[in-house]
mmCIF file of C-alpha atoms and ligand atoms in Angstrom:
data_model
loop_
_atom_site.group_PDB
_atom_site.id
_atom_site.type_symbol
_atom_site.label_atom_id
_atom_site.label_comp_id
_atom_site.label_asym_id
_atom_site.label_seq_id
_atom_site.Cartn_x
_atom_site.Cartn_y
_atom_site.Cartn_z
ATOM 1 C CA MET A 28 -13.782 16.006 5.592
ATOM 2 C CA SER A 29 -12.632 18.082 8.532
ATOM 3 C CA ARG A 30 -10.682 21.210 7.817
ATOM 4 C CA ASP A 31 -7.686 20.690 10.267
ATOM 5 C CA LEU A 32 -6.994 17.353 8.245
ATOM 6 C CA ARG A 33 -6.850 19.104 4.961
ATOM 7 C CA ASN A 34 -4.653 22.130 5.406
ATOM 8 C CA GLN A 35 -1.592 20.169 4.017
ATOM 9 C CA VAL A 36 -1.227 20.462 0.329
ATOM 10 C CA PHE A 37 1.418 17.661 0.241
ATOM 11 C CA PRO A 38 0.203 14.351 1.028
ATOM 12 C CA CYS A 39 1.824 12.700 4.087
ATOM 13 C CA HIS A 40 0.479 9.226 3.305
ATOM 14 C CA LEU A 41 0.366 8.111 -0.212
ATOM 15 C CA GLY A 42 -1.215 4.841 -1.295
ATOM 16 C CA ILE A 43 -0.583 3.155 -4.810
ATOM 17 C CA ILE A 44 -2.518 0.569 -6.371
ATOM 18 C CA MET A 45 0.158 -0.852 -8.733
ATOM 19 C CA ASP A 46 -1.792 -2.036 -11.698
ATOM 20 C CA GLY A 47 -0.947 -2.913 -15.199
ATOM 21 C CA ASN A 48 1.889 -5.428 -14.983
ATOM 22 C CA GLY A 49 -0.010 -8.035 -17.087
ATOM 23 C CA ARG A 50 -0.795 -5.549 -19.792
ATOM 24 C CA TRP A 51 2.578 -4.370 -19.898
ATOM 25 C CA ALA A 52 4.012 -7.898 -20.631
ATOM 26 C CA GLN A 53 1.192 -8.669 -23.081
ATOM 27 C CA GLN A 54 1.872 -5.663 -25.186
ATOM 28 C CA ARG A 55 5.444 -6.879 -25.612
ATOM 29 C CA GLY A 56 4.466 -10.611 -26.157
ATOM 30 C CA LEU A 57 5.861 -11.564 -22.857
ATOM 31 C CA PRO A 58 4.373 -13.774 -20.221
ATOM 32 C CA ARG A 59 2.548 -11.690 -17.362
ATOM 33 C CA ILE A 60 5.164 -12.571 -14.896
ATOM 34 C CA ALA A 61 7.621 -10.594 -16.873
ATOM 35 C CA GLY A 62 5.493 -7.537 -16.239
ATOM 36 C CA HIS A 63 5.662 -8.424 -12.609
ATOM 37 C CA GLN A 64 9.431 -8.660 -12.583
ATOM 38 C CA GLU A 65 9.768 -5.138 -14.357
ATOM 39 C CA GLY A 66 7.247 -3.786 -11.763
ATOM 40 C CA VAL A 67 9.667 -4.504 -9.099
ATOM 41 C CA GLN A 68 12.062 -2.060 -10.530
ATOM 42 C CA THR A 69 9.374 0.529 -10.373
ATOM 43 C CA VAL A 70 8.780 -0.452 -6.721
ATOM 44 C CA LYS A 71 12.376 0.332 -6.025
ATOM 45 C CA ARG A 72 12.486 3.649 -7.793
ATOM 46 C CA THR A 73 9.271 4.777 -6.323
ATOM 47 C CA VAL A 74 10.384 3.988 -2.694
ATOM 48 C CA GLU A 75 13.585 6.238 -3.320
ATOM 49 C CA ASP A 76 11.614 8.936 -5.046
ATOM 50 C CA CYS A 77 9.008 9.037 -2.268
ATOM 51 C CA ALA A 78 11.719 9.219 0.449
ATOM 52 C CA GLU A 79 13.474 12.004 -1.505
ATOM 53 C CA ILE A 80 10.428 14.255 -2.151
ATOM 54 C CA GLY A 81 9.114 13.922 1.536
ATOM 55 C CA VAL A 82 6.440 11.521 1.527
ATOM 56 C CA LYS A 83 6.406 10.130 4.950
ATOM 57 C CA ILE A 84 4.250 7.049 4.649
ATOM 58 C CA LEU A 85 3.845 4.933 1.386
ATOM 59 C CA THR A 86 1.500 1.951 1.107
ATOM 60 C CA LEU A 87 2.065 -0.121 -1.915
ATOM 61 C CA TYR A 88 -0.759 -2.646 -2.894
ATOM 62 C CA ALA A 89 1.056 -5.631 -4.095
ATOM 63 C CA PHE A 90 -1.232 -8.551 -3.513
ATOM 64 C CA SER A 91 -4.866 -8.437 -2.638
ATOM 65 C CA THR A 92 -6.996 -11.108 -0.819
ATOM 66 C CA GLU A 93 -8.781 -11.471 -4.305
ATOM 67 C CA ASN A 94 -5.460 -12.187 -6.134
ATOM 68 C CA TRP A 95 -5.453 -15.880 -4.732
ATOM 69 C CA ARG A 96 -7.809 -16.471 -7.413
ATOM 70 C CA ARG A 97 -5.134 -16.067 -10.062
ATOM 71 C CA PRO A 98 -3.343 -19.294 -11.713
ATOM 72 C CA LYS A 99 -1.166 -20.910 -9.115
ATOM 73 C CA MET A 100 1.805 -20.491 -11.109
ATOM 74 C CA GLU A 101 1.416 -16.603 -11.161
ATOM 75 C CA VAL A 102 0.498 -16.616 -7.280
ATOM 76 C CA ASP A 103 3.682 -18.649 -6.502
ATOM 77 C CA PHE A 104 5.738 -16.297 -8.706
ATOM 78 C CA LEU A 105 4.432 -13.165 -6.898
ATOM 79 C CA MET A 106 5.261 -14.859 -3.509
ATOM 80 C CA ARG A 107 8.713 -15.621 -4.498
ATOM 81 C CA LEU A 108 9.331 -12.215 -6.175
ATOM 82 C CA ALA A 109 8.137 -10.394 -2.955
ATOM 83 C CA GLU A 110 10.536 -12.517 -0.894
ATOM 84 C CA GLU A 111 13.468 -11.904 -3.211
ATOM 85 C CA TYR A 112 12.721 -8.049 -3.317
ATOM 86 C CA ILE A 113 12.529 -7.667 0.515
ATOM 87 C CA MET A 114 15.728 -9.939 0.949
ATOM 88 C CA ARG A 115 17.773 -7.833 -1.692
ATOM 89 C CA GLU A 116 16.519 -4.391 -0.631
ATOM 90 C CA LEU A 117 17.540 -4.442 3.023
ATOM 91 C CA PRO A 118 20.833 -2.497 2.477
ATOM 92 C CA ASP A 119 19.127 0.163 0.401
ATOM 93 C CA LEU A 120 16.122 0.542 2.849
ATOM 94 C CA GLN A 121 18.638 1.162 5.454
ATOM 95 C CA ARG A 122 20.747 3.454 3.470
ATOM 96 C CA ASN A 123 17.539 5.517 2.524
ATOM 97 C CA GLY A 124 15.970 5.471 6.089
ATOM 98 C CA VAL A 125 12.940 3.347 5.300
ATOM 99 C CA ARG A 126 11.005 1.300 7.718
ATOM 100 C CA LEU A 127 9.349 -1.795 6.173
ATOM 101 C CA GLN A 128 6.164 -3.259 7.585
ATOM 102 C CA LEU A 129 3.623 -5.744 6.310
ATOM 103 C CA MET A 130 0.076 -4.543 6.015
ATOM 104 C CA GLY A 131 -2.116 -7.673 5.544
ATOM 105 C CA ARG A 132 -3.137 -11.099 6.622
ATOM 106 C CA ARG A 133 -0.310 -13.435 7.642
ATOM 107 C CA GLU A 134 -2.559 -16.492 7.272
ATOM 108 C CA LYS A 135 -1.892 -18.350 4.053
ATOM 109 C CA LEU A 136 1.352 -16.545 3.270
ATOM 110 C CA PRO A 137 4.435 -18.828 2.957
ATOM 111 C CA SER A 138 6.645 -19.072 6.235
ATOM 112 C CA SER A 139 9.632 -18.254 4.259
ATOM 113 C CA LEU A 140 8.199 -14.937 3.186
ATOM 114 C CA LEU A 141 6.798 -14.143 6.612
ATOM 115 C CA GLY A 142 10.329 -14.854 8.006
ATOM 116 C CA VAL A 143 12.179 -12.433 5.678
ATOM 117 C CA LEU A 144 9.458 -9.834 6.148
ATOM 118 C CA ASP A 145 9.643 -10.174 9.950
ATOM 119 C CA ASN A 146 13.341 -9.994 9.869
ATOM 120 C CA VAL A 147 13.532 -6.934 7.715
ATOM 121 C CA ALA A 148 10.790 -5.189 9.728
ATOM 122 C CA LEU A 149 12.701 -5.775 12.767
ATOM 123 C CA GLN A 150 16.015 -4.560 11.263
ATOM 124 C CA THR A 151 14.530 -1.333 9.893
ATOM 125 C CA LYS A 152 12.124 -0.531 12.675
ATOM 126 C CA GLU A 153 14.170 2.512 13.880
ATOM 127 C CA ASN A 154 14.224 4.146 10.398
ATOM 128 C CA SER A 155 11.973 7.186 10.219
ATOM 129 C CA ARG A 156 12.365 8.884 6.970
ATOM 130 C CA LEU A 157 9.632 6.953 5.122
ATOM 131 C CA ILE A 158 7.325 4.119 6.452
ATOM 132 C CA LEU A 159 6.773 1.539 3.610
ATOM 133 C CA ASN A 160 3.821 -0.416 4.122
ATOM 134 C CA LEU A 161 3.591 -3.595 1.809
ATOM 135 C CA ALA A 162 -0.075 -4.318 1.478
ATOM 136 C CA PHE A 163 0.286 -8.040 0.754
ATOM 137 C CA ASN A 164 -2.564 -10.441 1.250
ATOM 138 C CA TYR A 165 -4.365 -7.098 2.049
ATOM 139 C CA GLY A 166 -8.087 -6.670 1.692
ATOM 140 C CA GLY A 167 -9.879 -3.536 3.213
ATOM 141 C CA ARG A 168 -12.799 -5.639 4.352
ATOM 142 C CA ALA A 169 -10.606 -8.495 5.726
ATOM 143 C CA GLU A 170 -8.716 -5.737 7.719
ATOM 144 C CA ILE A 171 -12.002 -4.333 9.260
ATOM 145 C CA VAL A 172 -13.188 -8.080 9.972
ATOM 146 C CA ASP A 173 -9.843 -8.729 11.679
ATOM 147 C CA ALA A 174 -10.143 -5.546 13.742
ATOM 148 C CA MET A 175 -13.592 -6.525 14.847
ATOM 149 C CA LYS A 176 -12.485 -9.941 15.974
ATOM 150 C CA ALA A 177 -9.589 -8.268 17.780
ATOM 151 C CA ILE A 178 -11.932 -5.897 19.468
ATOM 152 C CA ILE A 179 -14.239 -8.775 20.655
ATOM 153 C CA MET A 180 -11.358 -10.664 22.100
ATOM 154 C CA ASP A 181 -10.231 -7.678 24.104
ATOM 155 C CA GLN A 182 -13.755 -6.992 25.312
ATOM 156 C CA ARG A 183 -13.931 -10.525 26.546
ATOM 157 C CA LYS A 184 -10.736 -10.188 28.452
ATOM 158 C CA GLY A 185 -12.019 -7.051 30.018
ATOM 159 C CA ASN A 186 -9.655 -4.709 28.379
ATOM 160 C CA LEU A 187 -12.340 -2.839 26.447
ATOM 161 C CA VAL A 188 -15.879 -1.436 27.262
ATOM 162 C CA VAL A 189 -18.241 -1.636 24.340
ATOM 163 C CA SER A 190 -19.809 1.693 25.090
ATOM 164 C CA GLU A 191 -16.353 3.297 24.877
ATOM 165 C CA ILE A 192 -15.608 2.051 21.350
ATOM 166 C CA ASP A 193 -15.432 4.931 18.881
ATOM 167 C CA GLU A 194 -13.726 5.579 15.447
ATOM 168 C CA ASN A 195 -10.354 6.411 17.115
ATOM 169 C CA ILE A 196 -10.381 3.316 19.292
ATOM 170 C CA PHE A 197 -11.399 1.298 16.298
ATOM 171 C CA SER A 198 -8.673 2.537 13.974
ATOM 172 C CA HIS A 199 -6.112 1.114 16.571
ATOM 173 C CA TYR A 200 -7.198 -2.348 15.757
ATOM 174 C CA LEU A 201 -6.380 -2.004 12.096
ATOM 175 C CA TYR A 202 -3.354 -3.506 10.616
ATOM 176 C CA CYS A 203 -0.301 -1.242 11.411
ATOM 177 C CA SER A 204 -1.889 0.873 13.911
ATOM 178 C CA ASN A 205 0.987 3.421 13.704
ATOM 179 C CA VAL A 206 -0.318 4.270 10.310
ATOM 180 C CA PRO A 207 -2.751 7.224 9.903
ATOM 181 C CA ASP A 208 -5.540 7.747 7.184
ATOM 182 C CA VAL A 209 -4.401 7.765 3.601
ATOM 183 C CA ASP A 210 -4.362 11.243 1.950
ATOM 184 C CA LEU A 211 -3.951 10.290 -1.733
ATOM 185 C CA ILE A 212 -4.571 6.970 -3.558
ATOM 186 C CA VAL A 213 -2.885 6.667 -7.039
ATOM 187 C CA ARG A 214 -3.955 3.994 -9.288
ATOM 188 C CA THR A 215 -1.942 3.071 -12.379
ATOM 189 C CA GLY A 216 -3.241 1.070 -15.352
ATOM 190 C CA GLY A 217 -6.282 3.405 -15.940
ATOM 191 C CA GLU A 218 -9.024 1.701 -13.914
ATOM 192 C CA TRP A 219 -11.164 3.881 -11.705
ATOM 193 C CA ARG A 220 -11.580 1.032 -8.968
ATOM 194 C CA LEU A 221 -10.633 0.927 -5.396
ATOM 195 C CA SER A 222 -10.324 -2.902 -5.508
ATOM 196 C CA ASN A 223 -10.760 -3.258 -1.725
ATOM 197 C CA PHE A 224 -7.772 -0.885 -0.894
ATOM 198 C CA LEU A 225 -7.594 0.789 2.512
ATOM 199 C CA LEU A 226 -11.341 1.196 2.912
ATOM 200 C CA TRP A 227 -11.430 2.564 6.418
ATOM 201 C CA ARG A 228 -8.510 4.803 6.115
ATOM 202 C CA ALA A 229 -9.543 6.222 2.730
ATOM 203 C CA ALA A 230 -12.583 7.820 4.155
ATOM 204 C CA ASN A 231 -11.141 11.403 3.227
ATOM 205 C CA ALA A 232 -8.706 10.678 0.671
ATOM 206 C CA VAL A 233 -8.280 11.991 -2.970
ATOM 207 C CA PHE A 234 -8.356 9.237 -5.448
ATOM 208 C CA TRP A 235 -6.529 9.509 -8.887
ATOM 209 C CA SER A 236 -6.294 7.054 -11.652
ATOM 210 C CA MET A 237 -3.433 7.244 -14.189
ATOM 211 C CA PRO A 238 -3.448 5.443 -17.621
ATOM 212 C CA VAL A 239 0.325 4.624 -17.295
ATOM 213 C CA LEU A 240 1.047 0.999 -16.578
ATOM 214 C CA TRP A 241 2.911 0.186 -13.458
ATOM 215 C CA PRO A 242 6.337 -0.744 -15.018
ATOM 216 C CA ASP A 243 6.258 2.640 -16.992
ATOM 217 C CA PHE A 244 5.478 4.782 -13.805
ATOM 218 C CA ARG A 245 8.121 7.406 -13.225
ATOM 219 C CA LYS A 246 8.850 10.228 -10.924
ATOM 220 C CA GLU A 247 7.130 12.496 -13.346
ATOM 221 C CA HIS A 248 4.026 10.660 -12.884
ATOM 222 C CA LEU A 249 4.343 10.725 -9.205
ATOM 223 C CA GLN A 250 4.760 14.586 -9.276
ATOM 224 C CA GLU A 251 1.740 14.934 -11.565
ATOM 225 C CA ALA A 252 -0.310 12.918 -8.996
ATOM 226 C CA ILE A 253 0.834 15.097 -6.107
ATOM 227 C CA GLY A 254 -0.011 18.146 -7.997
ATOM 228 C CA ILE A 255 -3.613 16.875 -8.566
ATOM 229 C CA TYR A 256 -3.765 16.314 -4.782
ATOM 230 C CA ALA A 257 -2.578 19.803 -4.153
ATOM 231 C CA LYS A 258 -5.291 21.256 -6.422
ATOM 232 C CA GLN A 259 -7.945 19.184 -4.834
ATOM 233 C CA ILE A 260 -6.941 20.370 -1.291
ATOM 234 C CA ARG A 261 -6.712 24.116 -2.491
ATOM 235 C CA ASN A 262 -10.250 23.834 -4.105
ATOM 236 C CA TYR A 263 -11.527 22.268 -0.850
ATOM 237 C CA ASN A 264 -9.901 24.944 1.295
ATOM 238 C CA ASP A 265 -11.034 27.808 -0.860
ATOM 239 C CA GLY A 266 -14.675 26.341 -1.159
ATOM 240 C CA ALA A 267 -15.261 25.318 2.534
HETATM 241 C C1 LIG B 18 -1.060 -5.573 -10.814
HETATM 242 O O1 LIG B 18 -0.857 -5.947 -12.119
HETATM 243 C C2 LIG B 18 -0.063 -6.427 -9.981
HETATM 244 C C3 LIG B 18 -0.663 -7.467 -9.152
HETATM 245 C C4 LIG B 18 -2.134 -7.403 -8.857
HETATM 246 C C5 LIG B 18 0.064 -8.291 -8.342
HETATM 247 P P1 LIG B 18 -1.815 -6.816 -12.864
HETATM 248 O O2 LIG B 18 -1.233 -8.247 -12.922
HETATM 249 O O3 LIG B 18 -3.261 -6.783 -12.351
HETATM 250 O O4 LIG B 18 -1.792 -6.414 -14.486
HETATM 251 P P2 LIG B 18 -3.105 -6.226 -15.290
HETATM 252 O O5 LIG B 18 -4.187 -5.477 -14.712
HETATM 253 O O6 LIG B 18 -3.490 -7.595 -15.716
HETATM 254 O O7 LIG B 18 -2.482 -5.667 -16.570
HETATM 255 C C1 LIG B 19 -5.437 -4.331 -7.809
HETATM 256 O O1 LIG B 19 -5.153 -4.900 -8.894
HETATM 257 C C2 LIG B 19 -4.733 -4.979 -6.652
HETATM 258 C C3 LIG B 19 -3.159 -4.902 -6.611
HETATM 259 C C4 LIG B 19 -2.675 -3.933 -7.251
HETATM 260 C C5 LIG B 19 -2.527 -5.746 -5.785
HETATM 261 P P1 LIG B 19 -6.020 -6.073 -9.665
HETATM 262 O O2 LIG B 19 -5.714 -6.242 -11.078
HETATM 263 O O3 LIG B 19 -5.862 -7.208 -8.844
HETATM 264 O O4 LIG B 19 -7.615 -5.535 -9.371
HETATM 265 P P2 LIG B 19 -8.896 -5.578 -10.176
HETATM 266 O O5 LIG B 19 -9.014 -7.111 -10.407
HETATM 267 O O6 LIG B 19 -8.565 -4.766 -11.461
HETATM 268 O O7 LIG B 19 -9.896 -5.064 -9.237
HETATM 269 MG MG1 LIG B 20 -4.807 -5.741 -12.786
#
């Protein structure tokens, strides 16, 4: 952890592993998809809260490369839900100065979802208050493998010399090369797992898991996690 990266007690880039939708629904005797539907409301609130409190980059883990193993009906529902959310949110994203971009593999995603994503990404690309990365069909290992493939292609084309590859150059080949390392990763639902999230960019991140289920996540939980982050950074700065 280099000191210069750690002098900010407020996280510039926040990543959230939005977990617990299924349990939220089960606790109410509802099908799991009802939890996902409720979770979308939390996404909407959290994007607005982050823009308001000054987070500059928000990465939301919405669908992992492992999530394809879920029942087809749930996967199909999540694809449709993402498409509907993005389509519906465009005016609010514009109003709040939010730039949306996909962070993930395009392969296997429905073309209608990609169309909506590309359109909203294009229309919001000048917004600079908050960058919202939708980690959808995202896997940290897939991202590193895809970066490696792109590096090999560039090397073959003569655009890159192997001996010059370093961590900085490598990071430009990750998804969304405009996105810096993540400062704080919050996981809801109480599990202490990374689940293949942001592996490369998480090298120096603070990780915090909270028992609250994603549909119940509120601004106070966001503030609590940011407080934990500030404490971790102060401890580090005092001790280093
Ligand atoms: C997280 O909630 C949302 C996605 C992975 C899409 P889950 O669906 O994993 O909910 P739990 O963990 O089963 O409660
Ligand atoms: C993590 O939740 C992935 C997302 C939030 C998209 P999961 O419920 O899929 O992860 P595991 O199965 O607990 O690792
Ligand atoms: Mg889960």
